[in-house]
PDB file of C-alpha atoms in Angstrom:
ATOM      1  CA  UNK A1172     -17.537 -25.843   6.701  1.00 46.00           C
ATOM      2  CA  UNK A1173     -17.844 -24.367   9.953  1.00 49.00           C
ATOM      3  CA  UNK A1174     -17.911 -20.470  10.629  1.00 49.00           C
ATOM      4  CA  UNK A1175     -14.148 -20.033  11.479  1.00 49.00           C
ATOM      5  CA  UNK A1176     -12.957 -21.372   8.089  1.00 48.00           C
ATOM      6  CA  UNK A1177     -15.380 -19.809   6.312  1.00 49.00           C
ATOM      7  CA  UNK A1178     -14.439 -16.276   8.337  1.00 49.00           C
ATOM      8  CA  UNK A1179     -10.560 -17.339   7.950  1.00 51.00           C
ATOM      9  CA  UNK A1180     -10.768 -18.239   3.921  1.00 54.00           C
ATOM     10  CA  UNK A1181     -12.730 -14.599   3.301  1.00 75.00           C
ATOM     11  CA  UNK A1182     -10.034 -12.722   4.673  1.00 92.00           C
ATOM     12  CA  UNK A1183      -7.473 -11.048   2.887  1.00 95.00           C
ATOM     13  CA  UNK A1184      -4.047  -9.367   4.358  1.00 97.00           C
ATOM     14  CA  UNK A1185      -2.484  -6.918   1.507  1.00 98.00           C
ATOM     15  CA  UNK A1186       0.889  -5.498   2.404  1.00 98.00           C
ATOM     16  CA  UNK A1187       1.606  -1.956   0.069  1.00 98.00           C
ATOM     17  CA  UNK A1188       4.875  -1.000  -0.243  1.00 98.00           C
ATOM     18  CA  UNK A1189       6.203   2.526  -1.129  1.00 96.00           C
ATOM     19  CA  UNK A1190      10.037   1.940  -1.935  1.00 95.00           C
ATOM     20  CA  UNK A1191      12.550   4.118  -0.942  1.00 92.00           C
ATOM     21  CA  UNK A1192      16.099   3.848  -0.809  1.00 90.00           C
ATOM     22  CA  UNK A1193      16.343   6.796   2.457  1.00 93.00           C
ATOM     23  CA  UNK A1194      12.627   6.211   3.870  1.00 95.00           C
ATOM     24  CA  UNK A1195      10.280   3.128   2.671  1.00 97.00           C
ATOM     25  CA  UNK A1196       6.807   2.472   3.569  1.00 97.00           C
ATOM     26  CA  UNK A1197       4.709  -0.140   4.184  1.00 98.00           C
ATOM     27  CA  UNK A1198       0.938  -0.591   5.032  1.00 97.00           C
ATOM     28  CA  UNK A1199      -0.974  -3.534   5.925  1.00 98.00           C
ATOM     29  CA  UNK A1200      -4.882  -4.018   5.393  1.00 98.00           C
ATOM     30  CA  UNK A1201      -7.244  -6.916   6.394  1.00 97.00           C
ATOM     31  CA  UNK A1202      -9.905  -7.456   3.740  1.00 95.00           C
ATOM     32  CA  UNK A1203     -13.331  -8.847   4.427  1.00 93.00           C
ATOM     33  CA  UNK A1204     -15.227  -9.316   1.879  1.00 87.00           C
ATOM     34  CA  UNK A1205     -15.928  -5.444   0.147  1.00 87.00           C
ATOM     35  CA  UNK A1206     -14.448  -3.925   3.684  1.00 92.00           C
ATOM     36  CA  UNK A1207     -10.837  -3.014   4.419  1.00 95.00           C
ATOM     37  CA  UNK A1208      -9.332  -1.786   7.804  1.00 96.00           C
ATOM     38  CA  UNK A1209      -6.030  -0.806   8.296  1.00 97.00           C
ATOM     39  CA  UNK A1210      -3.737  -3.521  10.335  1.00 97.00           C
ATOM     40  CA  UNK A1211      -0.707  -1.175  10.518  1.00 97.00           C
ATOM     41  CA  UNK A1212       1.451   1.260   8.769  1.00 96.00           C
ATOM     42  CA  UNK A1213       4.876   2.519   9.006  1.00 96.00           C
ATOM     43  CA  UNK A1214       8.269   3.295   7.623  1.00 97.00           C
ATOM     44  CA  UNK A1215      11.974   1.278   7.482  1.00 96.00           C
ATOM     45  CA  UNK A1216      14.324   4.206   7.861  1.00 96.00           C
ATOM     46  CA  UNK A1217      17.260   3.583   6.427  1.00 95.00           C
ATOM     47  CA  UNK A1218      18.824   7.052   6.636  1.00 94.00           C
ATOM     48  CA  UNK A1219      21.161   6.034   9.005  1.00 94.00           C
ATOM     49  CA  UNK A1220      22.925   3.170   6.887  1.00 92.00           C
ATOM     50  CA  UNK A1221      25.494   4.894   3.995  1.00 92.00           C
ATOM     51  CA  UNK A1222      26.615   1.786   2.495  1.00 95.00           C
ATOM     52  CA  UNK A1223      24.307   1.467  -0.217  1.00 93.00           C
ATOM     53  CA  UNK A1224      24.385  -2.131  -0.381  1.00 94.00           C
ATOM     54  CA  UNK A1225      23.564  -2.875   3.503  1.00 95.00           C
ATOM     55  CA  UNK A1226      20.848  -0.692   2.975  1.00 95.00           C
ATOM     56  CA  UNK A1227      19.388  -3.340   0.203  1.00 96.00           C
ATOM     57  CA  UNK A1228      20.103  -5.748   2.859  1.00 96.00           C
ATOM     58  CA  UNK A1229      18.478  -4.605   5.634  1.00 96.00           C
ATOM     59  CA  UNK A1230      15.408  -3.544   3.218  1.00 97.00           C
ATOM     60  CA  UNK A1231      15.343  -7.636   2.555  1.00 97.00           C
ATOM     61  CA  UNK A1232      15.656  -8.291   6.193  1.00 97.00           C
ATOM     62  CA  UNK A1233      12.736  -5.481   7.065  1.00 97.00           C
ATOM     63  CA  UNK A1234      10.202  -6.317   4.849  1.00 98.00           C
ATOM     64  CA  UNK A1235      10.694  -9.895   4.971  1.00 98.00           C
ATOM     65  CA  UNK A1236       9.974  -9.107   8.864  1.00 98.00           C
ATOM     66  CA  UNK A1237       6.741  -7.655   7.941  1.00 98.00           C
ATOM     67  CA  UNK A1238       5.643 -10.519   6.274  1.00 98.00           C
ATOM     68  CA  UNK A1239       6.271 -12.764   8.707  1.00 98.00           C
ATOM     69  CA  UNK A1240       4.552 -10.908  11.173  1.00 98.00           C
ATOM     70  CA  UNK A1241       1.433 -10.216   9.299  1.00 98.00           C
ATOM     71  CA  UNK A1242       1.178 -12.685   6.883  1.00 97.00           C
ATOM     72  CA  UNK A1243       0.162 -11.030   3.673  1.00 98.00           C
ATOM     73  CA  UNK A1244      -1.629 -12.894   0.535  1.00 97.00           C
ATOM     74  CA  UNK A1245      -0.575  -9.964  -1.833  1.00 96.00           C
ATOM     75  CA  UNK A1246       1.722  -7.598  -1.896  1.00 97.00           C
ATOM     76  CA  UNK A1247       0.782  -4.259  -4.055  1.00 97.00           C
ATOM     77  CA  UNK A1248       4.059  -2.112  -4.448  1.00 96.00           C
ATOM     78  CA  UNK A1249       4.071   1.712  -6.069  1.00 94.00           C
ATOM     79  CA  UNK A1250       6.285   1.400  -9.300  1.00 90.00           C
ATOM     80  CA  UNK A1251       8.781   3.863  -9.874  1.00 79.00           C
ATOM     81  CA  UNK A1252       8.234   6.791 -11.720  1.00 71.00           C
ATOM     82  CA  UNK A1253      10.099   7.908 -14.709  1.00 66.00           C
ATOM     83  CA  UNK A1254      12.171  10.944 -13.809  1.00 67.00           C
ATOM     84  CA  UNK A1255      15.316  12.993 -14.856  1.00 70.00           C
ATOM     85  CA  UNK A1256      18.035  11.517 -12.732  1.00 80.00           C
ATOM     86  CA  UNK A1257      19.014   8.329 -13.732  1.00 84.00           C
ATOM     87  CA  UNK A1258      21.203   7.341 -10.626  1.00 84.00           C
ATOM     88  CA  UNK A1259      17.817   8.052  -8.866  1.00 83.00           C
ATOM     89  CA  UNK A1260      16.600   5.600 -10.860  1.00 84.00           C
ATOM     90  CA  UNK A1261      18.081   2.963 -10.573  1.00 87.00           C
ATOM     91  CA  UNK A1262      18.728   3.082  -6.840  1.00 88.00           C
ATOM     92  CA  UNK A1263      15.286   3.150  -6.412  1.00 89.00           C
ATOM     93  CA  UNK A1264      14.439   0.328  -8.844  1.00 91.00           C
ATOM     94  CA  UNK A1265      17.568  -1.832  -6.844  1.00 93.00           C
ATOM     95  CA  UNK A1266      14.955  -0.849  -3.925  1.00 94.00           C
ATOM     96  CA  UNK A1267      11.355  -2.003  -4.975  1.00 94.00           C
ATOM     97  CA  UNK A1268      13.260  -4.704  -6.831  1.00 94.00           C
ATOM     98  CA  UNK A1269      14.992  -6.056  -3.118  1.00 96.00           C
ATOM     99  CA  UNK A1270      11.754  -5.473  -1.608  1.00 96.00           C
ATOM    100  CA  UNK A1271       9.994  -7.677  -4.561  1.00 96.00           C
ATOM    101  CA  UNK A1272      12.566 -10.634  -3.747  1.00 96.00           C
ATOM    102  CA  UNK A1273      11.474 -10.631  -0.136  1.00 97.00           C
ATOM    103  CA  UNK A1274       7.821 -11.365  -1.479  1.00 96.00           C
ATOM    104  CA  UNK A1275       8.580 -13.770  -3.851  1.00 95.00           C
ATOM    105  CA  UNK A1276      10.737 -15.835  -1.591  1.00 94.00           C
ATOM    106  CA  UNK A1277       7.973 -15.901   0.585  1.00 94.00           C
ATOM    107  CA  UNK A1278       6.097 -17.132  -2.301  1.00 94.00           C
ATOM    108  CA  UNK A1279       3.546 -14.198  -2.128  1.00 96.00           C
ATOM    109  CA  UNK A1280       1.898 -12.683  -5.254  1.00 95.00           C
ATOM    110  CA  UNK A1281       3.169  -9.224  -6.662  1.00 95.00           C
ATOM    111  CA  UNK A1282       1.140  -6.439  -8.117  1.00 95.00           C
ATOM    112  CA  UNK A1283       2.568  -3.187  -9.261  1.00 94.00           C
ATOM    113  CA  UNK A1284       0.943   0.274  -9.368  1.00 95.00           C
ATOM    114  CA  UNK A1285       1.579   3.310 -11.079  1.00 93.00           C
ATOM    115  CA  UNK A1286       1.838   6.519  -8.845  1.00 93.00           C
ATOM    116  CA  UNK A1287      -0.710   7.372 -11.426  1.00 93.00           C
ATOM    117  CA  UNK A1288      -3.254   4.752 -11.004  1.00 94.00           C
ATOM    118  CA  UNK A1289      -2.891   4.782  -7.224  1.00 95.00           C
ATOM    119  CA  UNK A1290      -3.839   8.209  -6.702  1.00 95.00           C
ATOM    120  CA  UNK A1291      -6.588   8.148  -9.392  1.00 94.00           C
ATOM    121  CA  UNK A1292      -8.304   4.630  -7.369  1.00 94.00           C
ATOM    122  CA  UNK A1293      -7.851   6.621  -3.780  1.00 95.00           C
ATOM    123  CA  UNK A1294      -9.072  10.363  -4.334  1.00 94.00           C
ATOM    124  CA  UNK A1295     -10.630  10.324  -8.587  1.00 93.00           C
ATOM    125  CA  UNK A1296      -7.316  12.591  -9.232  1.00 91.00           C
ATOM    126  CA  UNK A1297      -4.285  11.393 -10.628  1.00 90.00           C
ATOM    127  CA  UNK A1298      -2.420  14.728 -10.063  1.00 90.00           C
ATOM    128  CA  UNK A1299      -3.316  14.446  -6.168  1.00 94.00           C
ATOM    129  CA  UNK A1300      -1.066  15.654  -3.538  1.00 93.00           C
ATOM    130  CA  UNK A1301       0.449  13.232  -0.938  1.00 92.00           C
ATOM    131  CA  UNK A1302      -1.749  15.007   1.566  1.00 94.00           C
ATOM    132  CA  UNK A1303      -5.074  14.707  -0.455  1.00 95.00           C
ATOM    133  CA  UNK A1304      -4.092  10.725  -0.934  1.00 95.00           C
ATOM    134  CA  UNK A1305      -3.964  10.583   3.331  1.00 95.00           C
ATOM    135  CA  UNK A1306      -6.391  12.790   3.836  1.00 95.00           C
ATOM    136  CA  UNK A1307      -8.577  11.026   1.691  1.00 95.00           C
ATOM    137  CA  UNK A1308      -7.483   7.282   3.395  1.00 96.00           C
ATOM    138  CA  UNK A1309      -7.942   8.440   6.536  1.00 95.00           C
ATOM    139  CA  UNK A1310     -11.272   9.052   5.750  1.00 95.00           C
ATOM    140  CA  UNK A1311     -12.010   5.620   3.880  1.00 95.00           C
ATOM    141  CA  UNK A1312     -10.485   3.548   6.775  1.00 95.00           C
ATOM    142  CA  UNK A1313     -11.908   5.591   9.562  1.00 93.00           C
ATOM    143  CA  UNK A1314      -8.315   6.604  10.679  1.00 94.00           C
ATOM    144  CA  UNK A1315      -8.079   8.679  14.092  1.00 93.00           C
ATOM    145  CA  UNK A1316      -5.542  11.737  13.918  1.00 92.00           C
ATOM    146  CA  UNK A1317      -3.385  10.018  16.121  1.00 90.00           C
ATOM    147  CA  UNK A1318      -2.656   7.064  13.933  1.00 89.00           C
ATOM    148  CA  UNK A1319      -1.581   9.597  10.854  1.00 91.00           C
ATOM    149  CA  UNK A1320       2.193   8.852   9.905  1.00 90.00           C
ATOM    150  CA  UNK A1321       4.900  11.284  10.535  1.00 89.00           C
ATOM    151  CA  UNK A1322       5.845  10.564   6.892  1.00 90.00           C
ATOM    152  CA  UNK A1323       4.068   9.944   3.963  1.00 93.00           C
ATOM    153  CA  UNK A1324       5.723   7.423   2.691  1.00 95.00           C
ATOM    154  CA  UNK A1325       3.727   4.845   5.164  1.00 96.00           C
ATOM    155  CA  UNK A1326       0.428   6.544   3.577  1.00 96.00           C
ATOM    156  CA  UNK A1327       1.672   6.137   0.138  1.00 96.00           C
ATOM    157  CA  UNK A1328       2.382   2.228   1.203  1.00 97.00           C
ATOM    158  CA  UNK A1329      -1.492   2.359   2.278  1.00 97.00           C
ATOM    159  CA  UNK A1330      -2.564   3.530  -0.394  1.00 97.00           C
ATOM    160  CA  UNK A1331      -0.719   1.189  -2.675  1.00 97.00           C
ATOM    161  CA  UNK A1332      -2.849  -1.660  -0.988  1.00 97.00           C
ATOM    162  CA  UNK A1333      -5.746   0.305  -0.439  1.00 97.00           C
ATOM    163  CA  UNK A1334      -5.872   0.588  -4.500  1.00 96.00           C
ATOM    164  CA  UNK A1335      -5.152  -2.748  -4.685  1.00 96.00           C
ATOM    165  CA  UNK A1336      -8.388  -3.589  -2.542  1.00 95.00           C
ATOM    166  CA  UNK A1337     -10.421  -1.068  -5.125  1.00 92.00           C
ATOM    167  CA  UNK A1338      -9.020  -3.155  -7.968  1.00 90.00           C
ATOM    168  CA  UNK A1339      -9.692  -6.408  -7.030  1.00 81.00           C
ATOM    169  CA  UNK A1340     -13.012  -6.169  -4.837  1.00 56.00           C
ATOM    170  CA  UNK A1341     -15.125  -3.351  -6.424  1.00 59.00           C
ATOM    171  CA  UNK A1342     -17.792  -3.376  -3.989  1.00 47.00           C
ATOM    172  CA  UNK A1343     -21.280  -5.079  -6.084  1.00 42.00           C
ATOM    173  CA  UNK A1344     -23.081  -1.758  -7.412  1.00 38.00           C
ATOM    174  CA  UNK A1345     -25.996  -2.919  -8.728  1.00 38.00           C
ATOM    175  CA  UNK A1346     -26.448  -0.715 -11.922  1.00 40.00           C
ATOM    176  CA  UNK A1347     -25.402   2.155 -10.007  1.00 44.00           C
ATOM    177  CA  UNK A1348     -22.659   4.043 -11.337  1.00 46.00           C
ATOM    178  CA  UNK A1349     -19.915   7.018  -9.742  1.00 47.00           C
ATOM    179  CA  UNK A1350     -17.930   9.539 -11.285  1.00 51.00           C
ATOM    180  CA  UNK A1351     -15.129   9.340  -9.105  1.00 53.00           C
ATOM    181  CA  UNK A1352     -14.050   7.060  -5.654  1.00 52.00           C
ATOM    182  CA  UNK A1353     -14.480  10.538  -3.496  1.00 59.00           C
ATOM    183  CA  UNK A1354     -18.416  10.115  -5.091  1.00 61.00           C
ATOM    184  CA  UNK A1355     -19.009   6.332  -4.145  1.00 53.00           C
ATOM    185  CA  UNK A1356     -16.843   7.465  -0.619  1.00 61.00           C
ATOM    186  CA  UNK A1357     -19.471  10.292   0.135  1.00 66.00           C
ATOM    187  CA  UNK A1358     -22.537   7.929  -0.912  1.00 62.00           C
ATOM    188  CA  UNK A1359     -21.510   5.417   1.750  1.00 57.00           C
ATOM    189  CA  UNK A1360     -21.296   8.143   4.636  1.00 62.00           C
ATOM    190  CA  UNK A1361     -17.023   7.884   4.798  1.00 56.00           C
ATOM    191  CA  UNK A1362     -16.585  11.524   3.866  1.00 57.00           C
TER     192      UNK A1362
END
């Protein structure tokens, strides 16, 4: 197999997803082997569109965009959390679950994270702040300033495949064990 193959069959493109039914975001990484970089991040705004069910259509329409422009193998999307409003609720589920069809159609594996579990795999705290999850990927992907999100929804998309990434390609360790990622993140020089 010659080197272009074997460079093109190593790499991974996982697209995160943080639904929203006003602002959704998205983030796209490249994996190479135990490395990620960030490909892009961003948000669909959809605060402009009041009929509820265009919205769901143009969230199809969107995301199924971003697929075809960067070709994901995996999509990791934030699950909803459990909270007191109901309507909430299920306008939000009617989101991630719009935003799941665009994947499947595309034929593209799903994986679902808790808010929970994706803030425990980025910063070792599952009670973390939206800020402390960015600050904490801008540090693991080497992010300039500049490329920082007006809103954190794109950074909670990020961070959904980011998490994904830990999950599936926990870097070889060798016997040697961490206490947290911010540890293992310090030991290799990101923070």
């Amino acid at each position: 197999m010659d080197t272009a193959k074997a460079t093109k069959k190593a790499e991974r493109i996982i697209l995160g997803i943080d639904p929203g039914t006003n602002v959704m975001g998205y983030g796209v990484i490249r994996v190479m082997g135990n490395k990620a970089e960030m490909v892009a991040m961003g948000v669909i705004d959809l605060r402009k569109q009041t009929d509820p069910y265009l919205r769901l259509g143009h969230i199809f329409e969107r995301v199924t965009g971003i697929i075809e422009a960067y070709l994901p193998d995996e999509l990791a999307i934030e699950a909803p959390f459990f909270g007191k409003n109901v309507q909430s609720m299920l306008k939000l589920g009617r989101a991630q679950g719009v935003a799941i069809a665009a994947a499947i159609h595309r034929q593209i594996p799903i994986h679902e994270y808790a808010p929970l579990k994706i803030k425990m795999a980025i910063t070792g705290n599952g009670s973390a702040s939206k800020q402390q999850v960015a600050g904490m990927l801008q540090r693991l992907l080497n992010l300039k300033q500049d490329e920082m999100p007006k809103f954190m929804d794109a950074t909670d998309a990020l961070g959904a495949a980011y998490c994904h990434f830990m999950q599936m390609n926990r870097p070889e360790t060798e016997g040697t064990h961490y206490r947290s990622w911010k540890e293992l993140a310090k030991r290799q020089g990101k923070i």
